[in-house]
mmCIF file of C-alpha atoms in Angstrom:
data_model
loop_
_atom_site.group_PDB
_atom_site.id
_atom_site.type_symbol
_atom_site.label_atom_id
_atom_site.label_comp_id
_atom_site.label_asym_id
_atom_site.label_seq_id
_atom_site.Cartn_x
_atom_site.Cartn_y
_atom_site.Cartn_z
ATOM 1 C CA UNK T 219 -135.503 -87.926 25.380
ATOM 2 C CA UNK T 220 -134.401 -91.206 23.858
ATOM 3 C CA UNK T 221 -131.725 -92.955 25.897
ATOM 4 C CA UNK T 222 -128.213 -93.560 24.701
ATOM 5 C CA UNK T 223 -128.797 -97.319 24.345
ATOM 6 C CA UNK T 224 -131.825 -96.742 22.224
ATOM 7 C CA UNK T 225 -129.896 -94.385 20.025
ATOM 8 C CA UNK T 226 -127.073 -96.945 19.564
ATOM 9 C CA UNK T 227 -129.597 -99.618 18.705
ATOM 10 C CA UNK T 228 -131.188 -97.450 16.090
ATOM 11 C CA UNK T 229 -127.854 -96.399 14.525
ATOM 12 C CA UNK T 230 -126.290 -99.880 14.710
ATOM 13 C CA UNK T 231 -126.870 -100.811 11.019
ATOM 14 C CA UNK T 232 -125.327 -97.549 9.909
ATOM 15 C CA UNK T 233 -122.293 -97.973 12.178
ATOM 16 C CA UNK T 234 -121.698 -101.500 10.857
ATOM 17 C CA UNK T 235 -121.752 -100.261 7.268
ATOM 18 C CA UNK T 236 -119.355 -97.439 8.096
ATOM 19 C CA UNK T 237 -116.997 -99.890 9.829
ATOM 20 C CA UNK T 238 -116.774 -102.177 6.786
ATOM 21 C CA UNK T 239 -116.221 -99.210 4.455
ATOM 22 C CA UNK T 240 -113.325 -97.882 6.555
ATOM 23 C CA UNK T 241 -111.763 -101.376 6.737
ATOM 24 C CA UNK T 242 -111.883 -101.834 2.982
ATOM 25 C CA UNK T 243 -110.304 -98.447 2.361
ATOM 26 C CA UNK T 244 -107.474 -99.131 4.847
ATOM 27 C CA UNK T 245 -106.796 -102.512 3.201
ATOM 28 C CA UNK T 246 -106.717 -100.957 -0.283
ATOM 29 C CA UNK T 247 -104.376 -98.242 0.929
ATOM 30 C CA UNK T 248 -102.039 -100.865 2.314
ATOM 31 C CA UNK T 249 -101.774 -102.492 -1.135
ATOM 32 C CA UNK T 250 -100.897 -99.163 -2.751
ATOM 33 C CA UNK T 251 -98.254 -98.367 -0.142
ATOM 34 C CA UNK T 252 -96.344 -101.567 -0.857
ATOM 35 C CA UNK T 253 -95.081 -104.618 1.011
ATOM 36 C CA UNK T 254 -94.187 -102.710 4.172
ATOM 37 C CA UNK T 255 -97.786 -101.563 4.746
ATOM 38 C CA UNK T 256 -99.479 -104.749 3.536
ATOM 39 C CA UNK T 257 -101.059 -107.156 5.992
ATOM 40 C CA UNK T 258 -98.974 -110.161 6.993
ATOM 41 C CA UNK T 259 -101.409 -112.603 5.438
ATOM 42 C CA UNK T 260 -100.849 -111.350 1.859
ATOM 43 C CA UNK T 261 -98.302 -113.319 -0.254
ATOM 44 C CA UNK T 262 -95.880 -111.084 -2.146
ATOM 45 C CA UNK T 263 -93.348 -113.667 -3.409
ATOM 46 C CA UNK T 264 -93.188 -113.783 -7.233
ATOM 47 C CA UNK T 265 -92.391 -117.419 -7.820
ATOM 48 C CA UNK T 266 -93.700 -117.415 -11.411
ATOM 49 C CA UNK T 267 -90.758 -115.357 -12.811
ATOM 50 C CA UNK T 268 -88.249 -117.490 -14.755
ATOM 51 C CA UNK T 269 -84.509 -116.901 -14.405
ATOM 52 C CA UNK T 270 -82.852 -116.236 -17.831
ATOM 53 C CA UNK T 271 -81.002 -119.246 -19.197
ATOM 54 C CA UNK T 272 -78.155 -118.627 -21.656
ATOM 55 C CA UNK T 273 -77.134 -122.250 -22.030
ATOM 56 C CA UNK T 274 -77.931 -122.252 -25.746
ATOM 57 C CA UNK T 275 -75.381 -119.465 -26.282
ATOM 58 C CA UNK T 276 -72.564 -121.085 -24.312
ATOM 59 C CA UNK T 277 -70.033 -123.534 -25.631
ATOM 60 C CA UNK T 278 -70.511 -127.189 -24.715
ATOM 61 C CA UNK T 279 -67.183 -127.248 -22.855
ATOM 62 C CA UNK T 280 -68.319 -124.685 -20.287
ATOM 63 C CA UNK T 281 -71.985 -125.632 -19.823
ATOM 64 C CA UNK T 282 -71.377 -127.999 -16.903
ATOM 65 C CA UNK T 283 -70.337 -125.912 -13.847
ATOM 66 C CA UNK T 284 -68.868 -128.952 -12.142
ATOM 67 C CA UNK T 285 -66.204 -129.432 -14.818
ATOM 68 C CA UNK T 286 -63.035 -127.370 -15.271
ATOM 69 C CA UNK T 287 -62.759 -125.276 -18.446
ATOM 70 C CA UNK T 288 -58.955 -125.167 -18.408
ATOM 71 C CA UNK T 289 -58.628 -128.013 -20.902
ATOM 72 C CA UNK T 290 -60.681 -126.206 -23.531
ATOM 73 C CA UNK T 291 -59.211 -122.734 -22.966
ATOM 74 C CA UNK T 292 -56.588 -123.118 -25.723
ATOM 75 C CA UNK T 293 -59.133 -124.077 -28.388
ATOM 76 C CA UNK T 294 -61.531 -121.334 -27.318
ATOM 77 C CA UNK T 295 -58.773 -118.724 -27.464
ATOM 78 C CA UNK T 296 -57.704 -119.942 -30.893
ATOM 79 C CA UNK T 297 -61.240 -119.579 -32.164
ATOM 80 C CA UNK T 298 -61.506 -116.051 -30.733
ATOM 81 C CA UNK T 299 -58.189 -115.060 -32.348
ATOM 82 C CA UNK T 300 -59.330 -116.516 -35.673
ATOM 83 C CA UNK T 301 -62.571 -114.556 -35.636
ATOM 84 C CA UNK T 302 -60.771 -111.361 -34.616
ATOM 85 C CA UNK T 303 -58.127 -111.774 -37.338
ATOM 86 C CA UNK T 304 -60.686 -112.511 -40.044
ATOM 87 C CA UNK T 305 -62.745 -109.475 -39.015
ATOM 88 C CA UNK T 306 -59.644 -107.267 -39.102
ATOM 89 C CA UNK T 307 -58.652 -108.446 -42.589
ATOM 90 C CA UNK T 308 -62.148 -107.854 -43.950
ATOM 91 C CA UNK T 309 -62.317 -104.400 -42.335
ATOM 92 C CA UNK T 310 -58.938 -103.356 -43.740
ATOM 93 C CA UNK T 311 -59.849 -104.546 -47.227
ATOM 94 C CA UNK T 312 -63.183 -102.704 -47.072
ATOM 95 C CA UNK T 313 -61.463 -99.520 -45.884
ATOM 96 C CA UNK T 314 -58.877 -99.805 -48.672
ATOM 97 C CA UNK T 315 -61.622 -100.221 -51.287
ATOM 98 C CA UNK T 316 -63.547 -97.215 -49.985
ATOM 99 C CA UNK T 317 -60.453 -94.990 -49.913
ATOM 100 C CA UNK T 318 -59.423 -96.094 -53.420
ATOM 101 C CA UNK T 319 -62.846 -95.341 -54.845
ATOM 102 C CA UNK T 320 -62.948 -91.977 -53.065
ATOM 103 C CA UNK T 321 -59.539 -90.943 -54.379
ATOM 104 C CA UNK T 322 -60.429 -92.145 -57.872
ATOM 105 C CA UNK T 323 -63.587 -90.048 -57.847
ATOM 106 C CA UNK T 324 -61.482 -86.962 -57.120
ATOM 107 C CA UNK T 325 -58.963 -87.558 -59.902
ATOM 108 C CA UNK T 326 -59.083 -85.592 -63.125
ATOM 109 C CA UNK T 327 -61.430 -86.761 -65.839
ATOM 110 C CA UNK T 328 -60.327 -87.741 -69.360
ATOM 111 C CA UNK T 329 -61.108 -84.334 -70.874
ATOM 112 C CA UNK T 330 -59.122 -82.572 -68.164
ATOM 113 C CA UNK T 331 -56.148 -84.885 -68.675
ATOM 114 C CA UNK T 332 -56.279 -84.156 -72.391
ATOM 115 C CA UNK T 333 -55.729 -80.473 -71.621
ATOM 116 C CA UNK T 334 -52.773 -81.240 -69.356
ATOM 117 C CA UNK T 335 -50.471 -81.487 -72.385
ATOM 118 C CA UNK T 336 -49.724 -78.978 -75.102
ATOM 119 C CA UNK T 337 -48.015 -79.575 -78.437
ATOM 120 C CA UNK T 338 -45.993 -76.688 -79.851
ATOM 121 C CA UNK T 339 -44.572 -76.362 -83.352
ATOM 122 C CA UNK T 340 -41.078 -74.982 -82.913
ATOM 123 C CA UNK T 341 -40.790 -73.871 -86.538
ATOM 124 C CA UNK T 342 -43.163 -70.972 -85.752
ATOM 125 C CA UNK T 343 -40.702 -69.383 -83.291
ATOM 126 C CA UNK T 344 -37.882 -67.326 -84.915
ATOM 127 C CA UNK T 345 -34.366 -67.469 -83.511
ATOM 128 C CA UNK T 346 -33.814 -64.982 -80.703
ATOM 129 C CA UNK T 347 -37.540 -64.656 -79.993
ATOM 130 C CA UNK T 348 -39.825 -65.828 -77.226
ATOM 131 C CA UNK T 349 -43.430 -66.963 -77.583
ATOM 132 C CA UNK T 350 -46.000 -67.279 -74.787
ATOM 133 C CA UNK T 351 -48.548 -70.092 -74.613
ATOM 134 C CA UNK T 352 -51.252 -70.943 -72.116
ATOM 135 C CA UNK T 353 -50.734 -74.246 -70.353
ATOM 136 C CA UNK T 354 -52.778 -75.441 -67.371
ATOM 137 C CA UNK T 355 -53.970 -71.897 -66.827
ATOM 138 C CA UNK T 356 -50.429 -70.517 -66.634
ATOM 139 C CA UNK T 357 -48.221 -68.668 -69.149
ATOM 140 C CA UNK T 358 -45.584 -70.863 -70.768
ATOM 141 C CA UNK T 359 -42.443 -69.250 -72.236
ATOM 142 C CA UNK T 360 -40.732 -70.994 -75.179
ATOM 143 C CA UNK T 361 -37.535 -69.231 -76.184
ATOM 144 C CA UNK T 362 -35.459 -69.918 -79.315
ATOM 145 C CA UNK T 363 -31.952 -68.933 -78.233
ATOM 146 C CA UNK T 364 -29.132 -67.730 -80.438
ATOM 147 C CA UNK T 365 -25.632 -69.167 -80.337
ATOM 148 C CA UNK T 366 -24.462 -66.081 -78.458
ATOM 149 C CA UNK T 367 -27.093 -66.552 -75.756
ATOM 150 C CA UNK T 368 -26.207 -70.210 -75.415
ATOM 151 C CA UNK T 369 -22.496 -69.507 -74.951
ATOM 152 C CA UNK T 370 -23.214 -66.657 -72.518
ATOM 153 C CA UNK T 371 -25.444 -68.724 -70.266
ATOM 154 C CA UNK T 372 -23.135 -71.734 -70.388
ATOM 155 C CA UNK T 373 -20.207 -69.635 -69.176
ATOM 156 C CA UNK T 374 -21.994 -68.285 -66.080
ATOM 157 C CA UNK T 375 -20.294 -69.154 -62.777
ATOM 158 C CA UNK T 376 -23.039 -70.991 -60.881
ATOM 159 C CA UNK T 377 -21.382 -70.248 -57.514
ATOM 160 C CA UNK T 378 -22.461 -66.628 -57.977
ATOM 161 C CA UNK T 379 -26.116 -67.515 -58.474
ATOM 162 C CA UNK T 380 -28.768 -67.229 -55.776
ATOM 163 C CA UNK T 381 -30.347 -70.480 -56.938
ATOM 164 C CA UNK T 382 -27.309 -72.362 -58.316
ATOM 165 C CA UNK T 383 -28.197 -74.323 -61.423
ATOM 166 C CA UNK T 384 -26.175 -74.970 -64.557
ATOM 167 C CA UNK T 385 -27.704 -74.109 -67.911
ATOM 168 C CA UNK T 386 -27.354 -77.696 -69.184
ATOM 169 C CA UNK T 387 -29.476 -78.890 -66.251
ATOM 170 C CA UNK T 388 -32.345 -76.641 -67.324
ATOM 171 C CA UNK T 389 -32.550 -77.503 -71.023
ATOM 172 C CA UNK T 390 -32.704 -80.644 -73.151
ATOM 173 C CA UNK T 391 -31.833 -78.906 -76.386
ATOM 174 C CA UNK T 392 -29.612 -75.831 -75.833
ATOM 175 C CA UNK T 393 -31.511 -73.931 -78.531
ATOM 176 C CA UNK T 394 -34.770 -74.080 -76.609
ATOM 177 C CA UNK T 395 -35.561 -72.756 -73.131
ATOM 178 C CA UNK T 396 -39.007 -73.752 -71.844
ATOM 179 C CA UNK T 397 -40.092 -72.265 -68.507
ATOM 180 C CA UNK T 398 -43.267 -71.211 -66.731
ATOM 181 C CA UNK T 399 -43.841 -67.479 -67.004
ATOM 182 C CA UNK T 400 -44.567 -67.038 -63.310
ATOM 183 C CA UNK T 401 -42.212 -64.975 -61.147
ATOM 184 C CA UNK T 402 -41.061 -66.937 -58.114
ATOM 185 C CA UNK T 403 -41.419 -63.886 -55.906
ATOM 186 C CA UNK T 404 -45.163 -63.177 -55.843
ATOM 187 C CA UNK T 405 -46.466 -64.918 -58.956
ATOM 188 C CA UNK T 406 -46.389 -62.013 -61.411
ATOM 189 C CA UNK T 407 -45.794 -62.530 -65.151
ATOM 190 C CA UNK T 408 -42.333 -61.391 -66.293
ATOM 191 C CA UNK T 409 -41.594 -59.683 -69.600
ATOM 192 C CA UNK T 410 -39.517 -61.644 -72.113
ATOM 193 C CA UNK T 411 -36.359 -60.261 -73.780
ATOM 194 C CA UNK T 412 -35.992 -57.621 -71.074
ATOM 195 C CA UNK T 413 -34.015 -56.882 -67.921
ATOM 196 C CA UNK T 414 -30.339 -56.396 -67.134
ATOM 197 C CA UNK T 415 -29.437 -59.895 -68.336
ATOM 198 C CA UNK T 416 -31.472 -60.019 -71.545
ATOM 199 C CA UNK T 417 -33.744 -62.807 -70.372
ATOM 200 C CA UNK T 418 -36.886 -62.001 -68.424
ATOM 201 C CA UNK T 419 -37.841 -59.050 -66.251
ATOM 202 C CA UNK T 420 -40.659 -58.793 -63.695
ATOM 203 C CA UNK T 421 -41.702 -55.120 -63.439
ATOM 204 C CA UNK T 422 -43.784 -55.684 -60.303
ATOM 205 C CA UNK T 423 -40.833 -55.843 -57.907
ATOM 206 C CA UNK T 424 -37.791 -55.729 -60.179
ATOM 207 C CA UNK T 425 -36.675 -59.348 -60.518
ATOM 208 C CA UNK T 426 -34.206 -59.977 -63.382
ATOM 209 C CA UNK T 427 -33.732 -63.401 -64.979
ATOM 210 C CA UNK T 428 -31.177 -64.431 -67.588
ATOM 211 C CA UNK T 429 -31.825 -66.235 -70.888
ATOM 212 C CA UNK T 430 -31.850 -69.527 -69.007
ATOM 213 C CA UNK T 431 -34.614 -68.384 -66.645
ATOM 214 C CA UNK T 432 -32.273 -68.123 -63.640
ATOM 215 C CA UNK T 433 -32.724 -65.352 -61.082
ATOM 216 C CA UNK T 434 -29.822 -62.893 -61.215
ATOM 217 C CA UNK T 435 -31.114 -59.762 -59.492
ATOM 218 C CA UNK T 436 -34.118 -58.691 -57.441
ATOM 219 C CA UNK T 437 -36.260 -60.230 -54.654
ATOM 220 C CA UNK T 438 -37.214 -63.492 -56.385
ATOM 221 C CA UNK T 439 -35.725 -66.412 -54.427
ATOM 222 C CA UNK T 440 -35.750 -69.133 -57.119
ATOM 223 C CA UNK T 441 -35.263 -69.653 -60.828
ATOM 224 C CA UNK T 442 -38.237 -69.863 -63.164
ATOM 225 C CA UNK T 443 -39.773 -73.335 -63.036
ATOM 226 C CA UNK T 444 -38.952 -75.764 -65.836
ATOM 227 C CA UNK T 445 -41.926 -78.060 -66.609
ATOM 228 C CA UNK T 446 -41.611 -81.574 -67.938
ATOM 229 C CA UNK T 447 -41.377 -81.672 -71.726
ATOM 230 C CA UNK T 448 -40.069 -83.876 -74.521
ATOM 231 C CA UNK T 449 -39.187 -83.593 -78.194
ATOM 232 C CA UNK T 450 -40.940 -86.222 -80.332
ATOM 233 C CA UNK T 451 -39.080 -84.770 -83.337
ATOM 234 C CA UNK T 452 -36.829 -81.807 -84.127
ATOM 235 C CA UNK T 453 -39.741 -79.512 -84.957
ATOM 236 C CA UNK T 454 -42.169 -80.366 -82.144
ATOM 237 C CA UNK T 455 -42.183 -80.195 -78.325
ATOM 238 C CA UNK T 456 -44.841 -81.640 -76.022
ATOM 239 C CA UNK T 457 -45.116 -80.034 -72.601
ATOM 240 C CA UNK T 458 -46.742 -82.009 -69.807
#
């Protein structure tokens, strides 16, 4: 049998190669593990990294760290206040412009505004009669009162009314009563020249109005609404 020394001599080149391979792998593993596992002879300091310098963005008064910035604090604060104030003014003006344009876009167009008024020829309505017109999608009552109706409604004691209102406060011309034909109870349409007081009667829930459109009996809480109107001449009324 070959002796141990002879065997070591024969295998020596292979052992040397294995030794170098293991050493290289250990050294590579130390690099992957980080500074703690790296050999002491490896330099890990990163001296080529530059520290950020913001000198170009700083004001000249505060660049030198050896000088006090107290003397320039007032001017720097004034500049900051000026910028803040100018920004606020511009922002408020921009917000105002945006809101104005938004509201204007939601307003009624010219053709819709044209329909917001109605012109009525009063000569077509006989005395003692009531005519119904459509205005803004609602019924409009125009009543030509007689002298008897005028005197009756003028003499009513307003302290007895649920919604106290004198007749002269509801009409411009005593001969003409112009009200919206919408019951103030639940929005039904009353019947003209009907009811216990000879004015308007709502059959839905039994509300009675007089010839001035005032609630006199029934569940309705308020008088019939009087829209805005004007008389350009004695024979014409414009509502709206």
